[in-house]
Every structure is written in C-alpha cells, then in structure tokens.
PDB file of C-alpha atoms in Angstrom:
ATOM      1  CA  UNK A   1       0.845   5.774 -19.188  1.00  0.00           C
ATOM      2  CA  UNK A   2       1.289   8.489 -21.937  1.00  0.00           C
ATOM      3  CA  UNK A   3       3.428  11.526 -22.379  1.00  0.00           C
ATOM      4  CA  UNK A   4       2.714  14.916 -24.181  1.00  0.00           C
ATOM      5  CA  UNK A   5       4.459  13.789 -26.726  1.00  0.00           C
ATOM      6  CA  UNK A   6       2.962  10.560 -27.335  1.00  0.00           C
ATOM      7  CA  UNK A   7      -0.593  11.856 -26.302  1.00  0.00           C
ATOM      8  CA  UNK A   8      -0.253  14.530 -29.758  1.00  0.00           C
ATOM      9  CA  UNK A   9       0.426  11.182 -31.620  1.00  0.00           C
ATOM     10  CA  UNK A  10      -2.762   9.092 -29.888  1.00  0.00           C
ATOM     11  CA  UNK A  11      -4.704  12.241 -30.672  1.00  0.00           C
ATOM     12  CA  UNK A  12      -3.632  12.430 -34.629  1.00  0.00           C
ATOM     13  CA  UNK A  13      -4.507   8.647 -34.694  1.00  0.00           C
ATOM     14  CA  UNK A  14      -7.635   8.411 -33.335  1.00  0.00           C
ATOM     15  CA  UNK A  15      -8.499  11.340 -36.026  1.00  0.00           C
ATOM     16  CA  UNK A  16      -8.101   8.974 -38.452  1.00  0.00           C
ATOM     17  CA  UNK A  17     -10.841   7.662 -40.883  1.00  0.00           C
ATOM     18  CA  UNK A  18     -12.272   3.913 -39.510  1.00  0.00           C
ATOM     19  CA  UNK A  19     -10.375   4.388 -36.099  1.00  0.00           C
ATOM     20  CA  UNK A  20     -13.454   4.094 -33.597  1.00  0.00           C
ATOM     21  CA  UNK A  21     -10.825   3.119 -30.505  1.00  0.00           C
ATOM     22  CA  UNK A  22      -7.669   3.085 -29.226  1.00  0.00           C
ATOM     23  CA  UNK A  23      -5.905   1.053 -26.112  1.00  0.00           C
ATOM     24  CA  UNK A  24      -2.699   0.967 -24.448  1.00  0.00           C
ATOM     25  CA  UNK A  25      -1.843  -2.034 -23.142  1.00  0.00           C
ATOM     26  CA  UNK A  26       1.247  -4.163 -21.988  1.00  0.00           C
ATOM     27  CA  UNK A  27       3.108  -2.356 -18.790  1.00  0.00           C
ATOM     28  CA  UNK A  28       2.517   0.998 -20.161  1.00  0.00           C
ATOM     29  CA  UNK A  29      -1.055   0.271 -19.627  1.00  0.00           C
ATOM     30  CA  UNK A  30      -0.162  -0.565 -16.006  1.00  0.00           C
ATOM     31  CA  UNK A  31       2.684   0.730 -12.930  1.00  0.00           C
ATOM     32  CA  UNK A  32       5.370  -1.940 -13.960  1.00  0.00           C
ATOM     33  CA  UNK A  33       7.020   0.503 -16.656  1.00  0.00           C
ATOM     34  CA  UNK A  34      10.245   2.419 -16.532  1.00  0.00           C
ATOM     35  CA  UNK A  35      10.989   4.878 -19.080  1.00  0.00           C
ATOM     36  CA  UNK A  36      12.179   2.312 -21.934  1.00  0.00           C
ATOM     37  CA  UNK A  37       8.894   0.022 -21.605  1.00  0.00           C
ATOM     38  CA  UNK A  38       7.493   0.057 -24.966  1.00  0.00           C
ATOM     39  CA  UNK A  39       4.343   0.991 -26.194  1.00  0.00           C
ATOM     40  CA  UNK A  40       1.672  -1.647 -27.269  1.00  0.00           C
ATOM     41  CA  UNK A  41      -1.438   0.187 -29.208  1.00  0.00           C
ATOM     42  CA  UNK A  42      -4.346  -1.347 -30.195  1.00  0.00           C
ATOM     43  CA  UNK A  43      -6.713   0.293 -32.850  1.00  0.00           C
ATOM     44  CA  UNK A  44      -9.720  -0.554 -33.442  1.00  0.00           C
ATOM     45  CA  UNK A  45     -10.660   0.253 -36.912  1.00  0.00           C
ATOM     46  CA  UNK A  46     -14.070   0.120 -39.013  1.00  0.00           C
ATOM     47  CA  UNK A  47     -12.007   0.350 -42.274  1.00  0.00           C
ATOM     48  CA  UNK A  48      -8.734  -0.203 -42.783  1.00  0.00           C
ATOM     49  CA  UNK A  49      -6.236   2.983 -42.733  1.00  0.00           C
ATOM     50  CA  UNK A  50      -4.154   3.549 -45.943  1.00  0.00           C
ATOM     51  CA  UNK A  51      -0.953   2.868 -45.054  1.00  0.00           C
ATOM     52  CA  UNK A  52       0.962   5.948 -47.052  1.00  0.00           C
ATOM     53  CA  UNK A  53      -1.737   7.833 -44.690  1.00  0.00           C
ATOM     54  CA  UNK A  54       0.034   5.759 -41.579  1.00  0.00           C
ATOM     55  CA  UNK A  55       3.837   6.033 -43.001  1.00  0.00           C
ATOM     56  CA  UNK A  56       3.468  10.461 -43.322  1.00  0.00           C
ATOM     57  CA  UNK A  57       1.470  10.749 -39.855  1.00  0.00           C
ATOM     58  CA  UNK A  58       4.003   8.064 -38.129  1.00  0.00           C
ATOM     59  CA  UNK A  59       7.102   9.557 -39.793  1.00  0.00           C
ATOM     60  CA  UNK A  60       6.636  13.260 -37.766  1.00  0.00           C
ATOM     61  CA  UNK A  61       7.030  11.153 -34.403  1.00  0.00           C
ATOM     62  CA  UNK A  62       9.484   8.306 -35.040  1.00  0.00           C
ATOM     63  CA  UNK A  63      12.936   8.204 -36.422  1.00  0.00           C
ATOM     64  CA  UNK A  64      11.824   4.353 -37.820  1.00  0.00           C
ATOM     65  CA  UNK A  65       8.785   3.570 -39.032  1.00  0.00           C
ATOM     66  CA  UNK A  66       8.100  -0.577 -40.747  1.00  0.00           C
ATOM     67  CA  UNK A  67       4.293  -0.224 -41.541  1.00  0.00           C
ATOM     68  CA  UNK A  68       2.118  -3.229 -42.348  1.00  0.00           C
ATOM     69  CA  UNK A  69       3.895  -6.095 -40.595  1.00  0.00           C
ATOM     70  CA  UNK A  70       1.932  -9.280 -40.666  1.00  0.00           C
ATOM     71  CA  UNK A  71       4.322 -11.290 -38.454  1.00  0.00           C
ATOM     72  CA  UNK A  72       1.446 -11.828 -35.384  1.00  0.00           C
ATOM     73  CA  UNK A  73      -0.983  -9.522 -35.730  1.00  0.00           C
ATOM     74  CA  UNK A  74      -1.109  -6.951 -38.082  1.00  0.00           C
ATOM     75  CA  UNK A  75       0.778  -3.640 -37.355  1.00  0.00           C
ATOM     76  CA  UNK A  76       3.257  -0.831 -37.592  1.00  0.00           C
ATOM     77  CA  UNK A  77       6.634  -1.478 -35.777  1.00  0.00           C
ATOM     78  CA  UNK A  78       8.366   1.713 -34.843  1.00  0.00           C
ATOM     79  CA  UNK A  79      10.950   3.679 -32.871  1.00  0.00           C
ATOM     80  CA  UNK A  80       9.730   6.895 -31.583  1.00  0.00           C
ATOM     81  CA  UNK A  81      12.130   9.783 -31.762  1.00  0.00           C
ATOM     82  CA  UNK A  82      12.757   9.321 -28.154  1.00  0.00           C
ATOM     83  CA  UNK A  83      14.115   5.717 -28.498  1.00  0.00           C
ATOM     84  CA  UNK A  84      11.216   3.712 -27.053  1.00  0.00           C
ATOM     85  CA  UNK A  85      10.105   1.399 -29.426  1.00  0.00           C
ATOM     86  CA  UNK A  86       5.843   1.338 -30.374  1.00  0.00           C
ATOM     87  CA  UNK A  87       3.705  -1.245 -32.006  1.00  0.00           C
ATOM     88  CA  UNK A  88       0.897  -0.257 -33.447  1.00  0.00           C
ATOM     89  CA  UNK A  89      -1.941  -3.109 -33.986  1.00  0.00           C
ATOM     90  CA  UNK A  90      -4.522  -2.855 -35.743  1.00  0.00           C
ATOM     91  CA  UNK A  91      -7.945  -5.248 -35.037  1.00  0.00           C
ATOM     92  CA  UNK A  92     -11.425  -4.988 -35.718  1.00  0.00           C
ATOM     93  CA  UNK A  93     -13.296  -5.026 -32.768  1.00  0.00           C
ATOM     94  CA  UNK A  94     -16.269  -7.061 -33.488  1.00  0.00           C
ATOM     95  CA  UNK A  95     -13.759  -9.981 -34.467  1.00  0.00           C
ATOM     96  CA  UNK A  96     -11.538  -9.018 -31.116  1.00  0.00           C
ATOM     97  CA  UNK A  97     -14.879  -9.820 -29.283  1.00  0.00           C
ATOM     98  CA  UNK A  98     -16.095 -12.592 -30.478  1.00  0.00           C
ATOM     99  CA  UNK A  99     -12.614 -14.321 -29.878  1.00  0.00           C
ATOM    100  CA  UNK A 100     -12.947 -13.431 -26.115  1.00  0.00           C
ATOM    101  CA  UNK A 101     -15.785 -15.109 -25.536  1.00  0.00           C
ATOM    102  CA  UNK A 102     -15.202 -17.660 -27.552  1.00  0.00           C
ATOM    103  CA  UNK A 103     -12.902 -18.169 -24.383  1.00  0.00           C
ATOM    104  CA  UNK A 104     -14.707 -16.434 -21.470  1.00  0.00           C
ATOM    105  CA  UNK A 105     -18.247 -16.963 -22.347  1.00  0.00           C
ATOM    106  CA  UNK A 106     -17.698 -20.091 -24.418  1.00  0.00           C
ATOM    107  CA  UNK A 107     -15.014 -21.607 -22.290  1.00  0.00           C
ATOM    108  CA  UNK A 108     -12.787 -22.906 -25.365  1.00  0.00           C
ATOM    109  CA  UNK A 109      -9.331 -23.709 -24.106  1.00  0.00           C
ATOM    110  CA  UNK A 110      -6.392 -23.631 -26.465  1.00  0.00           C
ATOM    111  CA  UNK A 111      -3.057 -24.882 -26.572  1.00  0.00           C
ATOM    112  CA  UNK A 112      -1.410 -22.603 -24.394  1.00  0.00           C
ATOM    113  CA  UNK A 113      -2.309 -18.651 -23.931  1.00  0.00           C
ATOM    114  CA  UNK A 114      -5.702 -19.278 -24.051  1.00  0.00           C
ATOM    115  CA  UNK A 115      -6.898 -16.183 -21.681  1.00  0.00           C
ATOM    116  CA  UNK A 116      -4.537 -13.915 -23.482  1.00  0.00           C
ATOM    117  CA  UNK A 117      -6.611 -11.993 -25.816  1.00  0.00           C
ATOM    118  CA  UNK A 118      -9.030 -11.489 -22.583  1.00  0.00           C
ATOM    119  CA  UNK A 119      -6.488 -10.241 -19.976  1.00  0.00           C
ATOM    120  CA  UNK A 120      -5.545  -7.692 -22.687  1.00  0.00           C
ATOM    121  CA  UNK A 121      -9.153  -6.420 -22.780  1.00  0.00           C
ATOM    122  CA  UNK A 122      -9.558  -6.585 -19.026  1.00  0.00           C
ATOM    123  CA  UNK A 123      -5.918  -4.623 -18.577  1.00  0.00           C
ATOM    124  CA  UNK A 124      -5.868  -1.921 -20.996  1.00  0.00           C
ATOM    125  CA  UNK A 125      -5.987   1.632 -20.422  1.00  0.00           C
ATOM    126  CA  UNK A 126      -8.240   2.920 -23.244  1.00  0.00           C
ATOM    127  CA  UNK A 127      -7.444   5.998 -24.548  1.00  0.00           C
ATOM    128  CA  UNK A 128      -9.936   7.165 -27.418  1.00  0.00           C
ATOM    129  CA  UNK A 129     -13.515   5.110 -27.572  1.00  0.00           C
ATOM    130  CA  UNK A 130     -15.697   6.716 -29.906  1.00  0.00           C
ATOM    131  CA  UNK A 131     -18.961   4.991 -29.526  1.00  0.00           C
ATOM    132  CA  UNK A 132     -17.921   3.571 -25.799  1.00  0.00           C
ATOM    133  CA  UNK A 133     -17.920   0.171 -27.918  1.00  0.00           C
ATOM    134  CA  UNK A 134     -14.565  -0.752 -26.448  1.00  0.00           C
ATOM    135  CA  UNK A 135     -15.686   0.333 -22.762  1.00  0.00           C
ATOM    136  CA  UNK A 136     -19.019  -1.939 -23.254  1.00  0.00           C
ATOM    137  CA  UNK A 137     -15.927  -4.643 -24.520  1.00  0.00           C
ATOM    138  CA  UNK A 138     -14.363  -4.646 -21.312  1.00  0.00           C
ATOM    139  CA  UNK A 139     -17.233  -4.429 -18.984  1.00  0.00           C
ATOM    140  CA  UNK A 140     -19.145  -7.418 -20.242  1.00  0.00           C
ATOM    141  CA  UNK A 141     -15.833  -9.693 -20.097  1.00  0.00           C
ATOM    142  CA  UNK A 142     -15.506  -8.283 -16.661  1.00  0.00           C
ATOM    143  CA  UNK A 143     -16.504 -11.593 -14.931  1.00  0.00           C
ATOM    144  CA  UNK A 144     -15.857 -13.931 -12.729  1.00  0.00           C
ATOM    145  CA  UNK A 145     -13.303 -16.711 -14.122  1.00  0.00           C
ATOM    146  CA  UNK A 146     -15.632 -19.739 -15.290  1.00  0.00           C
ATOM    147  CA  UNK A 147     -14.690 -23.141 -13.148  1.00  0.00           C
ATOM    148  CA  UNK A 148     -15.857 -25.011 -16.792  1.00  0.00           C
ATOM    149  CA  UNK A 149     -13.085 -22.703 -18.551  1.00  0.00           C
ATOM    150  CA  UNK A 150     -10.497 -23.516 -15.708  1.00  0.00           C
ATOM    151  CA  UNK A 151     -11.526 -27.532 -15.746  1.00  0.00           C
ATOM    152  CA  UNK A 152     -11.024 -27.102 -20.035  1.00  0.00           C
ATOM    153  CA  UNK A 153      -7.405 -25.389 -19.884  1.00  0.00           C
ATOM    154  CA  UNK A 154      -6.338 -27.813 -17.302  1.00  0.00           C
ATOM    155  CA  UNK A 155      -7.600 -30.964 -19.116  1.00  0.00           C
ATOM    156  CA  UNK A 156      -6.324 -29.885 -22.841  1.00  0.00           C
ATOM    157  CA  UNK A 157      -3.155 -28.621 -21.634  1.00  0.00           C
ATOM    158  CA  UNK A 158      -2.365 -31.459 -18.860  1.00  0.00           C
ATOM    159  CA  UNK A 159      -3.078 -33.877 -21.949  1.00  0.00           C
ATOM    160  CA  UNK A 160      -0.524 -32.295 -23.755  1.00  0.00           C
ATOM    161  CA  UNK A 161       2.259 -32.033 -21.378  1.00  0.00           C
ATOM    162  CA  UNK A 162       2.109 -35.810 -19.767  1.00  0.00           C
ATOM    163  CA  UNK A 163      -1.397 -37.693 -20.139  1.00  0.00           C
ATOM    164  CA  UNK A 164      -1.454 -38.455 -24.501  1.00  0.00           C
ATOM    165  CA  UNK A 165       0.557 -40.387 -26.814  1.00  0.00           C
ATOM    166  CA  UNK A 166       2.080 -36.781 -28.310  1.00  0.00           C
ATOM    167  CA  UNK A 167       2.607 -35.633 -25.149  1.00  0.00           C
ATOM    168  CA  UNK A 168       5.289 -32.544 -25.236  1.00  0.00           C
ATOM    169  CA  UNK A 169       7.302 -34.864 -22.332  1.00  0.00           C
ATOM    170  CA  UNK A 170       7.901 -37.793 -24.625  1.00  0.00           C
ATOM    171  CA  UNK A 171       8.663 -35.711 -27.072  1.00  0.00           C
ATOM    172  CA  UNK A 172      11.223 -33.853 -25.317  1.00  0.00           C
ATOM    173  CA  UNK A 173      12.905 -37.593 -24.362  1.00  0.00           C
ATOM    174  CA  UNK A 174      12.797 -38.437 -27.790  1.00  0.00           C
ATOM    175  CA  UNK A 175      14.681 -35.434 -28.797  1.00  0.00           C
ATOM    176  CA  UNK A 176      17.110 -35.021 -26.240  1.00  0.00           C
ATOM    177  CA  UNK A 177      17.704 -38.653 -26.552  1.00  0.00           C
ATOM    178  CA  UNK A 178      18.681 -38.103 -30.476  1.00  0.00           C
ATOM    179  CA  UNK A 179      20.542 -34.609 -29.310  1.00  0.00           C
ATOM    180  CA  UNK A 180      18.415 -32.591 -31.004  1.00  0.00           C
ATOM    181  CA  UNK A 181      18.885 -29.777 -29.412  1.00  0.00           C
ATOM    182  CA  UNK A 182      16.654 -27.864 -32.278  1.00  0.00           C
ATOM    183  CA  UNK A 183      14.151 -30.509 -31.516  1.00  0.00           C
ATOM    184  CA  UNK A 184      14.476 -30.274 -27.803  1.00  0.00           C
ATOM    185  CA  UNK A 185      14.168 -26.400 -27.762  1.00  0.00           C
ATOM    186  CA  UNK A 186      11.252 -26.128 -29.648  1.00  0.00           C
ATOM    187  CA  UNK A 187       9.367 -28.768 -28.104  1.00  0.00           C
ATOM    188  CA  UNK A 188      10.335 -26.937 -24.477  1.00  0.00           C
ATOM    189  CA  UNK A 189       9.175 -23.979 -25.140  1.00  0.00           C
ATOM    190  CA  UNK A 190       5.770 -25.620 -26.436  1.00  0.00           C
ATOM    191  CA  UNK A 191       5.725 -26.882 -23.517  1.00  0.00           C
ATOM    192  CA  UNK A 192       6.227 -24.175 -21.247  1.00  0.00           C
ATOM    193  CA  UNK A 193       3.315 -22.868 -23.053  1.00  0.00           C
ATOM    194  CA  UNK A 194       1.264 -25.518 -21.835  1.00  0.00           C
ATOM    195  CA  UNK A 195       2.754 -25.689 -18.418  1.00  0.00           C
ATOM    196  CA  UNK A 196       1.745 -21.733 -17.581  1.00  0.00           C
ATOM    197  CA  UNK A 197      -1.483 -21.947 -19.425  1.00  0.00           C
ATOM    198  CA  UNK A 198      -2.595 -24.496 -16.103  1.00  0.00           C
ATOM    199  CA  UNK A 199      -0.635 -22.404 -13.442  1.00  0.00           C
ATOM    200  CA  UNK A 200      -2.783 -19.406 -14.362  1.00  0.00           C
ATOM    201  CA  UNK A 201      -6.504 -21.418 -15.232  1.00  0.00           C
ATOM    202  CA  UNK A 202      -5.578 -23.230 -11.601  1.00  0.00           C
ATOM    203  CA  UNK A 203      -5.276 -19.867 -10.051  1.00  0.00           C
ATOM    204  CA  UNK A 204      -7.737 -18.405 -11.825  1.00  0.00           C
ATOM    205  CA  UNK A 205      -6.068 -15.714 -13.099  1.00  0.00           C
ATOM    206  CA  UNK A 206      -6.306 -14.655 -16.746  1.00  0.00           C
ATOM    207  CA  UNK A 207      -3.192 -15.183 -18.870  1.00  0.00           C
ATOM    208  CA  UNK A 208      -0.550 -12.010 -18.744  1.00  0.00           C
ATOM    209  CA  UNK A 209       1.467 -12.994 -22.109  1.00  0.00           C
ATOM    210  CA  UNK A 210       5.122 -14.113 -22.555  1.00  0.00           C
ATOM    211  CA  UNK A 211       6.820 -11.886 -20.349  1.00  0.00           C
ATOM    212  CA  UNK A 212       8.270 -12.376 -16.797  1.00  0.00           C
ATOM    213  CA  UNK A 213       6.382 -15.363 -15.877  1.00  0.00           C
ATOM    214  CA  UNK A 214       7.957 -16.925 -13.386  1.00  0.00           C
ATOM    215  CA  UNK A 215       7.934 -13.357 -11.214  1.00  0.00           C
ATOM    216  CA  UNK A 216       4.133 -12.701 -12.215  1.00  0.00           C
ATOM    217  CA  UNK A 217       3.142 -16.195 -10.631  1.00  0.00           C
ATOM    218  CA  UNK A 218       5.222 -15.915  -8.015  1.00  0.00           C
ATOM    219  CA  UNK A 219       3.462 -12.657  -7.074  1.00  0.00           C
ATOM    220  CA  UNK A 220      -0.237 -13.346  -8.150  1.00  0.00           C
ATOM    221  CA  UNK A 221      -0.567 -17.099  -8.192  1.00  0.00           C
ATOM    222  CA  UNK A 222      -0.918 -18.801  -4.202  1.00  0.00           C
ATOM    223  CA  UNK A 223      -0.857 -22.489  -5.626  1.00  0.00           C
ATOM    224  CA  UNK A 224       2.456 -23.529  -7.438  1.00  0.00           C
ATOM    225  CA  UNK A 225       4.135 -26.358  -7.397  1.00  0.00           C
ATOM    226  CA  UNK A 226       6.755 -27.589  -5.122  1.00  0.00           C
ATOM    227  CA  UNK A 227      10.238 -26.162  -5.934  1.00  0.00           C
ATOM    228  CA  UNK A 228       8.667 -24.050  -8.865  1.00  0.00           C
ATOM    229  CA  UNK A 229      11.360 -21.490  -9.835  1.00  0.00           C
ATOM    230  CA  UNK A 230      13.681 -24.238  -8.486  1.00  0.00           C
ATOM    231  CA  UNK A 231      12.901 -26.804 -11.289  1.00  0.00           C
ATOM    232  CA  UNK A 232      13.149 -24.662 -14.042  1.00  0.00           C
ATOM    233  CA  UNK A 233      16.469 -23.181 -13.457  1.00  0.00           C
ATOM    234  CA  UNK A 234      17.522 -26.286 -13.318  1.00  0.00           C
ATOM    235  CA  UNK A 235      15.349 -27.129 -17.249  1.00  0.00           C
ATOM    236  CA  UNK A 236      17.263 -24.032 -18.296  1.00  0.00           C
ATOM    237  CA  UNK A 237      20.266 -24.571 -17.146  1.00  0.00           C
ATOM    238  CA  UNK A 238      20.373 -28.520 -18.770  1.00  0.00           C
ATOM    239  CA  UNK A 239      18.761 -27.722 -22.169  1.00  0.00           C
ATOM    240  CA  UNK A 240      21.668 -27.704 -23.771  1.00  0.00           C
ATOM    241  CA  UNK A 241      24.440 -28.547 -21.743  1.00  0.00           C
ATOM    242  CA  UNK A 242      24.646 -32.277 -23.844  1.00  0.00           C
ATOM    243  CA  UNK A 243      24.211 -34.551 -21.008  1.00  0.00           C
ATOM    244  CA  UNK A 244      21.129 -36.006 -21.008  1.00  0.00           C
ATOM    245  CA  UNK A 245      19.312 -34.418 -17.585  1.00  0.00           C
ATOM    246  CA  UNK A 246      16.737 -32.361 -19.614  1.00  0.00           C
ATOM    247  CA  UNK A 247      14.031 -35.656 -20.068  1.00  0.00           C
ATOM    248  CA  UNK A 248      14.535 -35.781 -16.026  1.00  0.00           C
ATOM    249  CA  UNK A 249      14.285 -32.094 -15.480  1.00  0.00           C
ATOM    250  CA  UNK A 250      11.224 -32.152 -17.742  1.00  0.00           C
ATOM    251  CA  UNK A 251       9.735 -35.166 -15.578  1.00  0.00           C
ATOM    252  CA  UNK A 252      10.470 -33.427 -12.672  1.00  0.00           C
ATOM    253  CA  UNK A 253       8.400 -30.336 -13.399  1.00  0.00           C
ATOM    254  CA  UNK A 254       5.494 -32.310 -14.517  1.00  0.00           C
ATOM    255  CA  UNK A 255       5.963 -34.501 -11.268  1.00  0.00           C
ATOM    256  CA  UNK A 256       5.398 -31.589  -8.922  1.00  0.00           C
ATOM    257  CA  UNK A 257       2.424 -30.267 -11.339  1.00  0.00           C
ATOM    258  CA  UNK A 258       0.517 -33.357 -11.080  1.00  0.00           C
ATOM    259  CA  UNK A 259       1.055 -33.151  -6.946  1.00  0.00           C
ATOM    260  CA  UNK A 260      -0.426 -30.267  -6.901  1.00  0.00           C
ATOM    261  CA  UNK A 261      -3.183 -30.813  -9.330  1.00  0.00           C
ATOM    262  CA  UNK A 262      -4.142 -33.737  -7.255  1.00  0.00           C
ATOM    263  CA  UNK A 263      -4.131 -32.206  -4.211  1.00  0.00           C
ATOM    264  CA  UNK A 264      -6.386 -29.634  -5.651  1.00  0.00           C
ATOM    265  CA  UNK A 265      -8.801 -32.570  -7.607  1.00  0.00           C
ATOM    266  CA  UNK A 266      -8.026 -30.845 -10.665  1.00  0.00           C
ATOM    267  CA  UNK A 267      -6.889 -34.225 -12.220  1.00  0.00           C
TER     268      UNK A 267
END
C-alpha cells in the first residue's frame, strides 16, 4: 500500500538505469499495516545503480539515508521524512528465480525458512515491471505446494530438532546444563527456526518470515500441536530464568510435534 508521497519516490526509482522491476512486500504489500509498518522494496536491477546516484535521489525523500548495506541482502536502509522506516533491496531477478525453484520446482529444503524467498514472490504487490518479467516470476511459482517439498522440510528439519546426533535439543541440554545462557539462546532460536519451518511445510503453507509467528499459525495453520502457544510461553519464560526447566520445556515442544507428526504419518 503506497502513498503520494512514496508513489513520486517508486516512480523516480523505477526511472533509474538497470531497474527493470520493483515490489512491495512485507505488510505494506498486504491489509496487516498501520501507518508505522515499514516499507520493504525489492528492485530488480539489470546493472547495478551507482550509489551517489541512490544517496542524491534518496536524500529528497528521507531525513536518513545508509546506502549499500550488505548485512542480509544488499540494500539502502532509510527513514523517510515521515518517520516510517524503508529498505530498499536490491536483487537480480534471474538469480531471485532460480533460488525459488530451487525450492518450489526442485523441492530443496533448508535449514529453516526454506519457502521464504517464494512466499515473498507469491505476496508482493508489484509496482513497476518493465518487461512483465516479474509478473511471469510470480505466475509460474503460483502452484500448488509439492507433497515431495513438504516430506523434504519435514525430514531435514525434524532431523535437526530431535532425530540426529547434533540435534538442536541435545544441544540446548548441553548448554543449559553448563548455564550457557549465550549457548542456550542461540541454539533456541536455531531451533525455533527449525520448529516453524515443519509447522508451515505440514500445513502447506509457504513460509511468512520472522515476524508474528505464533499469531500467523494460529490463524492460517489447522494442524498444530497440542498446547502450541502454551509450550512456548512457557520456553520463553524459562530461558533464562537459571533453573534448569528449559531442556524440559524444549522436550516438551518437540513431544507434542512428534504427536502430531505421527498422527499425520509425516514421521
């Protein structure tokens, strides 16, 4: 969802030389926005775009402008002069594409997130598409979820949270065992990773990102385990409270997954 404001800057960037498309995605791409959401833009360049050209176009519609951050992607992180933060990303799109269906097409399961990059295609709201390149994009990954894709996540990612030597629940023993609470918060959240990657592939449902999981299963997905939002505000609540529940609280959780899993011959 775009303003006038933002609109004149989408306009002045898809003038740009290379830019061949340009898509808003996140919640402004969506109805779950309020006026704060931030923007995430993708551009899709041929070429890359000079970034003195970026800083003096930027600069006339934010009050701070970071160009070429290589933290994820790469990008221009900036405050617009309205106080809503944007993100500017820039991809190539033949590279974008082939990493979708390296998932959808290919059904390659990662550790964690591995529909990501394909919800974003499938959710965006594009907003400039030169050559319709980025519409043909989105309406060949517009399929049905693969059941080979869905039996891949769940295997990979089940392996890594219980069912394999390095398993993220021994490791999160180990740690909390030691109190390594460094140890035992990275490890979680590695985990929790893992843990979503399967609620969404056992749904079927493509991967939203990082943000307000819990609510976004609780709305889209119908199978969850038992005592889902339950168990891990009880895992938050014991990460690092020092007393030892967090192994249990992790065992728990990966208890209730397995039920359900079964129940569903998934494992």
């Amino acid at each position: 969802m775009t303003d006038p404001f933002t609109k004149n800057l989408f306009e002045e960037l898809s003038a740009l030389p290379g830019v061949e498309a340009i898509a808003l995605g996140g919640s402004r791409a969506g109805k779950a926005y309020d006026e704060k959401s931030d923007y995430d833009v993708y551009l899709y360049c041929t070429s890359p775009v000079e970034e003195d050209i970026r800083q003096e176009l930027l600069g006339r519609y934010c009050s701070v402008v970071e160009t070429g951050n290589h933290f994820w992607e790469y990008e221009d992180n900036c405050t617009l002069k309205n106080g809503v933060d944007i993100d500017i990303l820039y991809r190539n799109l033949d590279d974008f594409v082939r990493d979708v269906a390296a998932v959808s097409e290919e059904c390659q399961s990662r550790n964690g997130y591995t529909t990501c990059m394909w919800h974003n295609l499938l959710t965006c709201e594009i907003l400039y598409d030169r050559d319709g390149r980025l519409a043909a994009a989105k309406k060949r990954f517009d399929i049905p979820y693969p059941p080979l894709l869905k039996e891949r996540i769940i295997d990979r990612n089940w392996r890594l949270l219980r069912d394999s030597l390095p398993a993220y629940e021994r490791q999160i023993a180990k740690a909390a065992g030691r109190g390594d609470l460094v140890s035992v918060n990275h490890r979680t959240a590695a985990f929790l990773e893992s843990y979503f990657d399967i609620l969404f592939a056992l749904n079927e449902r493509t991967h939203p990102g990082e943000k307000r999981l819990v609510r976004l299963c609780r709305e889209q997905c119908g199978l969850l385990p038992g005592r889902f939002e339950e168990n891990l505000e009880r895992l938050f609540a014991d990460m690092f409270a020092g007393d030892g529940r967090v192994a249990e609280d992790i065992g728990t959780i990966v208890d209730e997954l397995e039920k359900i899993l079964h129940a569903c011959g998934a494992v």
